[in-house]
Coordinates of C-alpha atoms in Angstrom, one line a residue:
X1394 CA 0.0 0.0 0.0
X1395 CA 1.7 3.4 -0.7
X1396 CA 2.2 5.9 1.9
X1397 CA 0.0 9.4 1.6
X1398 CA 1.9 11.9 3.2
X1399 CA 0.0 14.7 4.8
X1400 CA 0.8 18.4 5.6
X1401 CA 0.9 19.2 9.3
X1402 CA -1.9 20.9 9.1
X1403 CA -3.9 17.9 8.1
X1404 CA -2.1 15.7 10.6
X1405 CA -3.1 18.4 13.5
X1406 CA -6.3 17.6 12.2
X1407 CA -6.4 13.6 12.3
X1408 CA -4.9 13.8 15.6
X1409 CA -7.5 15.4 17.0
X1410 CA -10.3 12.9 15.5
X1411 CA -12.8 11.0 18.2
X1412 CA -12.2 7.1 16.6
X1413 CA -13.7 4.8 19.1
X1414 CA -11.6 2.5 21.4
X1415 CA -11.1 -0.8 20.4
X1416 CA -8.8 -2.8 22.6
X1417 CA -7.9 -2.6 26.5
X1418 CA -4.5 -4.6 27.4
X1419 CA -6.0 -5.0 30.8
X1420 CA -3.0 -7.5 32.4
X1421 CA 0.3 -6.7 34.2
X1422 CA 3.6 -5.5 33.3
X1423 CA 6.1 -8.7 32.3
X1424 CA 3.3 -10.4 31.1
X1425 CA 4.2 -10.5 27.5
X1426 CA 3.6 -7.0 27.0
X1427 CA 6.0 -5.9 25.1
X1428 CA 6.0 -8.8 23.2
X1429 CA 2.2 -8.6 22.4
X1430 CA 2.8 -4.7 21.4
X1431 CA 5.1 -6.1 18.9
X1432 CA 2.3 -8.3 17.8
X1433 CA -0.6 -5.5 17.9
X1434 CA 1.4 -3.1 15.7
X1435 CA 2.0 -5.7 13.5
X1436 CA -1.9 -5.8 12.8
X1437 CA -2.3 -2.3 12.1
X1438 CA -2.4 -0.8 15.5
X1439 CA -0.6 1.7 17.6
X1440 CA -0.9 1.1 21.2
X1441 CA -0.6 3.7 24.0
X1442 CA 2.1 2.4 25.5
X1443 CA 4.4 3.0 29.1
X1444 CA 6.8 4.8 26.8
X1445 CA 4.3 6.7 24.9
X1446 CA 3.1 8.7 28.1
X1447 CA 6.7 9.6 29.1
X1448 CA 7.7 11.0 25.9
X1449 CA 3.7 12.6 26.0
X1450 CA 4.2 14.4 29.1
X1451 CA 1.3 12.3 30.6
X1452 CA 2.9 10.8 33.5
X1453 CA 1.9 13.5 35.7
X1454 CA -2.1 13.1 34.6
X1455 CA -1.8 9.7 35.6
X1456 CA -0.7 10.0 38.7
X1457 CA -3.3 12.6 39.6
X1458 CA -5.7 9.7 38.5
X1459 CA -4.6 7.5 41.0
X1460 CA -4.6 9.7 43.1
X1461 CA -8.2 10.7 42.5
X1462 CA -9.5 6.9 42.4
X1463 CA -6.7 5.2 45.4
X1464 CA -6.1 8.0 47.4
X1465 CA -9.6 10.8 47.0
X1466 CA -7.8 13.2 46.1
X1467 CA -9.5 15.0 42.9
X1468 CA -11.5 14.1 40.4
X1469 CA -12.4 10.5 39.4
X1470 CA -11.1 10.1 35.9
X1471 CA -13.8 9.0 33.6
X1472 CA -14.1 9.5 29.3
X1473 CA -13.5 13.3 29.3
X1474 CA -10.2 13.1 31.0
X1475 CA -9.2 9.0 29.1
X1476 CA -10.2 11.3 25.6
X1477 CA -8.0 14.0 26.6
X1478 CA -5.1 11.7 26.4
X1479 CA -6.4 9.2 24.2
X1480 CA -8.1 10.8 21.1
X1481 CA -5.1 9.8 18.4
X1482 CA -2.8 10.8 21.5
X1483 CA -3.0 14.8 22.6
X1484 CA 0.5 15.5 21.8
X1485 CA 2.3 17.5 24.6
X1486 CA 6.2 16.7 24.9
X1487 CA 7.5 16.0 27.8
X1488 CA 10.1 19.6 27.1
X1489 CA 13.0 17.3 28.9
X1490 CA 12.5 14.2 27.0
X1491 CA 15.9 13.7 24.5
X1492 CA 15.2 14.8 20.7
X1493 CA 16.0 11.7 19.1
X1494 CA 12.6 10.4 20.7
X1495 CA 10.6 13.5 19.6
X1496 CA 11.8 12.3 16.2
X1497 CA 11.0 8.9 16.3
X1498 CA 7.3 9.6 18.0
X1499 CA 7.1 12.1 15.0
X1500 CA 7.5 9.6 12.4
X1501 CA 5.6 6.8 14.1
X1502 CA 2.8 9.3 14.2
X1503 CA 2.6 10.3 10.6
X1504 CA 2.7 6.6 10.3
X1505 CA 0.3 5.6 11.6
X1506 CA -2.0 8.4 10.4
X1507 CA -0.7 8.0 7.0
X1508 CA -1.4 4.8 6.7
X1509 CA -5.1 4.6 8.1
X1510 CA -4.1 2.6 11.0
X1511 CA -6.2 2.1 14.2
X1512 CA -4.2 4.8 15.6
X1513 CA -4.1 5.6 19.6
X1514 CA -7.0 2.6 19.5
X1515 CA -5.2 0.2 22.1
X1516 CA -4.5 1.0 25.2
X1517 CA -2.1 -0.8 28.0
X1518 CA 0.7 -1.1 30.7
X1519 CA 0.0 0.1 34.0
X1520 CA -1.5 2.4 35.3
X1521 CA -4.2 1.6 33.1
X1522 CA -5.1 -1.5 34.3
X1523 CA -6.5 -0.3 37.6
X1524 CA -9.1 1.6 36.0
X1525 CA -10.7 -1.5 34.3
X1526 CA -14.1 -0.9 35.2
X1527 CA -13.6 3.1 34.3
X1528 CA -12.7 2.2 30.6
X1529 CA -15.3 0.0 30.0
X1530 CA -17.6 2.2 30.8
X1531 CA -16.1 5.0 28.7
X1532 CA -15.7 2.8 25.9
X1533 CA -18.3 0.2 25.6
X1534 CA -17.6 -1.7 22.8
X1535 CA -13.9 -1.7 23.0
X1536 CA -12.4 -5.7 23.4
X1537 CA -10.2 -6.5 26.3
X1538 CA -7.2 -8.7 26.0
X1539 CA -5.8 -9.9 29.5
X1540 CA -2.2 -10.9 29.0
X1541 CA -0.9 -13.5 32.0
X1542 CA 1.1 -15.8 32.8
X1543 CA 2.4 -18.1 35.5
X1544 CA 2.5 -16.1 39.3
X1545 CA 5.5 -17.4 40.5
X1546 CA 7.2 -16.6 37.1
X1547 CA 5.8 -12.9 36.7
X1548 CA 7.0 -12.0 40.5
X1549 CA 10.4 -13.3 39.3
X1550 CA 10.5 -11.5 36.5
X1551 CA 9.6 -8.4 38.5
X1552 CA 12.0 -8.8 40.8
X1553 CA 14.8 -8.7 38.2
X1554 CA 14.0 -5.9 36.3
X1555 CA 11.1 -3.3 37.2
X1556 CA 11.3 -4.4 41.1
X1557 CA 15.1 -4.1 40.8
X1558 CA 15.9 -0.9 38.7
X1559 CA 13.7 0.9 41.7
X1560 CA 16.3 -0.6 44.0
X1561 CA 18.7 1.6 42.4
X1562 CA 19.7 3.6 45.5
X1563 CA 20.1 6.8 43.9
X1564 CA 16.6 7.2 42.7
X1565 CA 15.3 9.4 45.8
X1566 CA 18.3 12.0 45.0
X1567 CA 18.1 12.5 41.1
X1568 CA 14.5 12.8 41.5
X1569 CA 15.0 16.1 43.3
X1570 CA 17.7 17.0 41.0
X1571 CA 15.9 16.2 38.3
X1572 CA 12.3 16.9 38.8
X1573 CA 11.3 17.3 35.3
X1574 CA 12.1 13.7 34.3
X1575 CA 13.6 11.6 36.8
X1576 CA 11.2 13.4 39.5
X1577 CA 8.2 12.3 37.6
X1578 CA 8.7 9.0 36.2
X1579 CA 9.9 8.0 40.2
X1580 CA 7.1 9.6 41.8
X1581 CA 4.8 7.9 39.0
X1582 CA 5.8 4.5 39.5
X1583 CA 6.6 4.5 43.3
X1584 CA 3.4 5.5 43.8
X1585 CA 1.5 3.1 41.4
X1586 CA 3.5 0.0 43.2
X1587 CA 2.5 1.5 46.7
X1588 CA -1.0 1.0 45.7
X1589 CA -1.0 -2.0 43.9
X1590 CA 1.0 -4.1 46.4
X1591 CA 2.2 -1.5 49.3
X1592 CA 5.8 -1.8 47.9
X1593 CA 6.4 -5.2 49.2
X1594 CA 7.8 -7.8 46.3
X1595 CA 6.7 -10.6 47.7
X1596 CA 3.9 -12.7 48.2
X1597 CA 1.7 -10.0 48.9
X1598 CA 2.8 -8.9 45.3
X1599 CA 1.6 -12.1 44.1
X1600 CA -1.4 -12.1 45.8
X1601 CA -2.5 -8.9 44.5
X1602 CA -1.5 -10.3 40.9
X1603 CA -3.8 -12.6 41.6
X1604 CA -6.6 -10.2 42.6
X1605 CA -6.1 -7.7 40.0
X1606 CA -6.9 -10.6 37.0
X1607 CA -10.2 -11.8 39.3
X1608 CA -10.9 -7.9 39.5
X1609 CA -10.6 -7.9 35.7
X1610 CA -12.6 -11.0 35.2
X1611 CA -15.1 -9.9 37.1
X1612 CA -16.0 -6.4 35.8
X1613 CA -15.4 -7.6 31.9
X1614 CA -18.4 -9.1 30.5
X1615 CA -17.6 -12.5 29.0
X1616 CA -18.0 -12.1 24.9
X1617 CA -15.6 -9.3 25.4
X1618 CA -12.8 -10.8 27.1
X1619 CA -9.6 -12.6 26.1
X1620 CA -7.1 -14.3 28.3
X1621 CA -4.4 -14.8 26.7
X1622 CA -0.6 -15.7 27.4
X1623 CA 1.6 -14.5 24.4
X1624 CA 3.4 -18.1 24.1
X1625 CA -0.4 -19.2 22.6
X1626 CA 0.9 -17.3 19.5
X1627 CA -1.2 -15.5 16.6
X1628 CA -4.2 -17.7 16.2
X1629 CA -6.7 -17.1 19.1
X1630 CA -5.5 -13.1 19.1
X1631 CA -6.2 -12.5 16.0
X1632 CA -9.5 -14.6 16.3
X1633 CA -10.7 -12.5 18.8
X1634 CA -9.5 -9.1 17.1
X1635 CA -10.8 -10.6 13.5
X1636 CA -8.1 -10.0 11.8
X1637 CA -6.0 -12.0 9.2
X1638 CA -2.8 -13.9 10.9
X1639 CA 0.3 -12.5 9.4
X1640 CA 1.9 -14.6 7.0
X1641 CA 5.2 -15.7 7.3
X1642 CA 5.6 -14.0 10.5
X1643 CA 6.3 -15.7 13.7
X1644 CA 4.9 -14.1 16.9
X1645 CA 7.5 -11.1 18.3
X1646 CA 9.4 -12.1 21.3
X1647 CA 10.8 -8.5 22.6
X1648 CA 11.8 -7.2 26.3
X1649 CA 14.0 -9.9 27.8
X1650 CA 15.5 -9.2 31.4
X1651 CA 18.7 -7.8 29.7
X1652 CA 17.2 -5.2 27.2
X1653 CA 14.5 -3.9 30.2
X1654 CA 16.9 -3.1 32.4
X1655 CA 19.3 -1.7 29.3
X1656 CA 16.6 0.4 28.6
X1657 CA 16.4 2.1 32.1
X1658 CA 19.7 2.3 32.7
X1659 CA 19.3 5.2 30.1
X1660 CA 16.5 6.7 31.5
X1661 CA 18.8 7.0 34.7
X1662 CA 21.8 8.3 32.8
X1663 CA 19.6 10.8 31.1
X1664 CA 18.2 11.7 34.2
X1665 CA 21.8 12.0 35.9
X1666 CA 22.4 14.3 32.8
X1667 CA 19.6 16.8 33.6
X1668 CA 20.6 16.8 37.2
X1669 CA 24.4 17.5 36.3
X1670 CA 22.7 20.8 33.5
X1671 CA 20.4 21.6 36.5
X1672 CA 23.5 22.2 39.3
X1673 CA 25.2 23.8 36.6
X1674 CA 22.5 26.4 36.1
X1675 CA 22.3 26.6 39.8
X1676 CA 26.0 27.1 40.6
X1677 CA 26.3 29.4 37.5
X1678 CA 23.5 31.9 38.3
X1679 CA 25.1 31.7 42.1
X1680 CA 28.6 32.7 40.7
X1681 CA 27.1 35.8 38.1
X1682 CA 25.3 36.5 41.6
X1683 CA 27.9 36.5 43.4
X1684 CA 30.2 38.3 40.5
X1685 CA 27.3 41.3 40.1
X1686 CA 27.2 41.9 44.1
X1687 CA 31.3 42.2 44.1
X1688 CA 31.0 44.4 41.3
X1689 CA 28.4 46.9 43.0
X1690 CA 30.3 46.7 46.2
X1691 CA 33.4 47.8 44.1

């Protein structure tokens, strides 16, 4: 199919087009996520990812959502505020997120307008989960896809890379040097695992796991639910999404232990970067300070 590139103008416009919700990734992190976003795009659609709301700026909207539903504080989040965020993605750039991501969001936007497909459609990765019951009822006839796997293998998995890059010890101090990035994505995240499981990694983890997917069961009604564990491979997801199994193409198997933890090892060194341009500021408008004062006194 060829490629119809579009003036900005006319991507502004698409972007801001009210296409209905089709599927909710409703299951946990490390439970073939990544893996089944590989898949997903592969069929024509773009998920709202984890990534997608750091490089969006939307971390900080999500965590006033948890807030509002966990802890009462605000407004309960219901379609206005998922539309806000959701309608083909409100673009607003995180202004401390590194350019070469701007880019690439750039061209995985035009796309995935240019080429018609189900574009900001899918949404997944936690926080979203925990507001199950809320997206259901602001999207009605959207499909929900509840990636698992075993218990004892997801809380291992956790606890080698998501449960042990907030281990890092250094997290607490870059996030007040670096309250822009490092600030929010650490206050995001330690706040969403203090709700879901009270930050304990063990079996109280699992045991909320647990919970979560009988919370999910319960609230979903049956003809629009999916369990599915990504090792099941292309036929019952695309059965369930209707939509022809790629030929030739074996299912995506992304986001092993070594790449997650990669990965966030650069969103720490890019934090550490911000913190290092933030004390240089500091200590600079200090010395001119400092410089203008001596001069006066002189």
């Amino acid at each position: 199919m060829s490629v119809e590139w579009r003036s900005p103008s006319q991507l502004k416009e698409l972007v801001k087009q009210d296409r209905p919700m089709k599927v909710l990734i409703m299951g946990m992190p490390r439970s073939g996520t990544m893996s089944l976003v590989a898949a997903l795009k592969k069929l024509g659609y773009t998920p709202y990812d984890f990534i997608d709301r750091i490089i969006l700026g939307h971390l900080p909207r999500w965590t006033d959502a948890l807030r509002a539903k966990f802890l009462g504080q605000g407004k309960p989040w219901g379609k206005p505020e998922f539309d806000r965020l959701l309608k083909g993605f409100d673009v607003r750039l995180s202004p401390t997120f590194p350019l070469q991501s701007l880019i690439t969001l750039t061209l995985q936007l035009m796309r995935a307008i240019s080429t018609n497909a189900d574009f900001g459609q899918c949404v997944l990765d936690v926080p979203c989960p925990f507001f199950t019951e809320e997206f259901l009822s602001a999207y009605p006839s959207s499909l929900v896809i509840l990636n698992k796997r075993d218990p004892d293998a997801w809380l291992a998995s956790m606890n080698s890379t998501l449960f042990h890059v907030f281990s890092w010890s250094s997290w607490p101090l870059l996030a007040r040097l670096d309250p822009g990035f490092a600030g929010t994505w650490y206050t995001h995240c330690t706040l969403t695992w203090e709700i879901f499981c009270g930050n304990d990694y063990g079996e109280k983890c699992k045991e909320k796991y647990l919970e979560h997917y009988d919370y999910v069961r319960r609230v979903t009604p049956k003809d629009r639910l999916l369990e599915y564990e990504v090792k099941e491979g292309w036929e019952p997801l695309c059965k369930f999404l209707g939509k022809e199994v790629p030929e030739g193409e074996d299912f995506p198997n992304v986001n092993d232990k070594g790449s997650f933890v990669e990965g966030h090892g650069k969103l720490w060194a890019y934090g550490v970067f911000n913190a290092v341009k933030n004390i240089s500021i500091g200590l600079t408008s200090v010395a001119v300070g400092v410089a203008a004062w001596w001069w006066y006194r002189a």
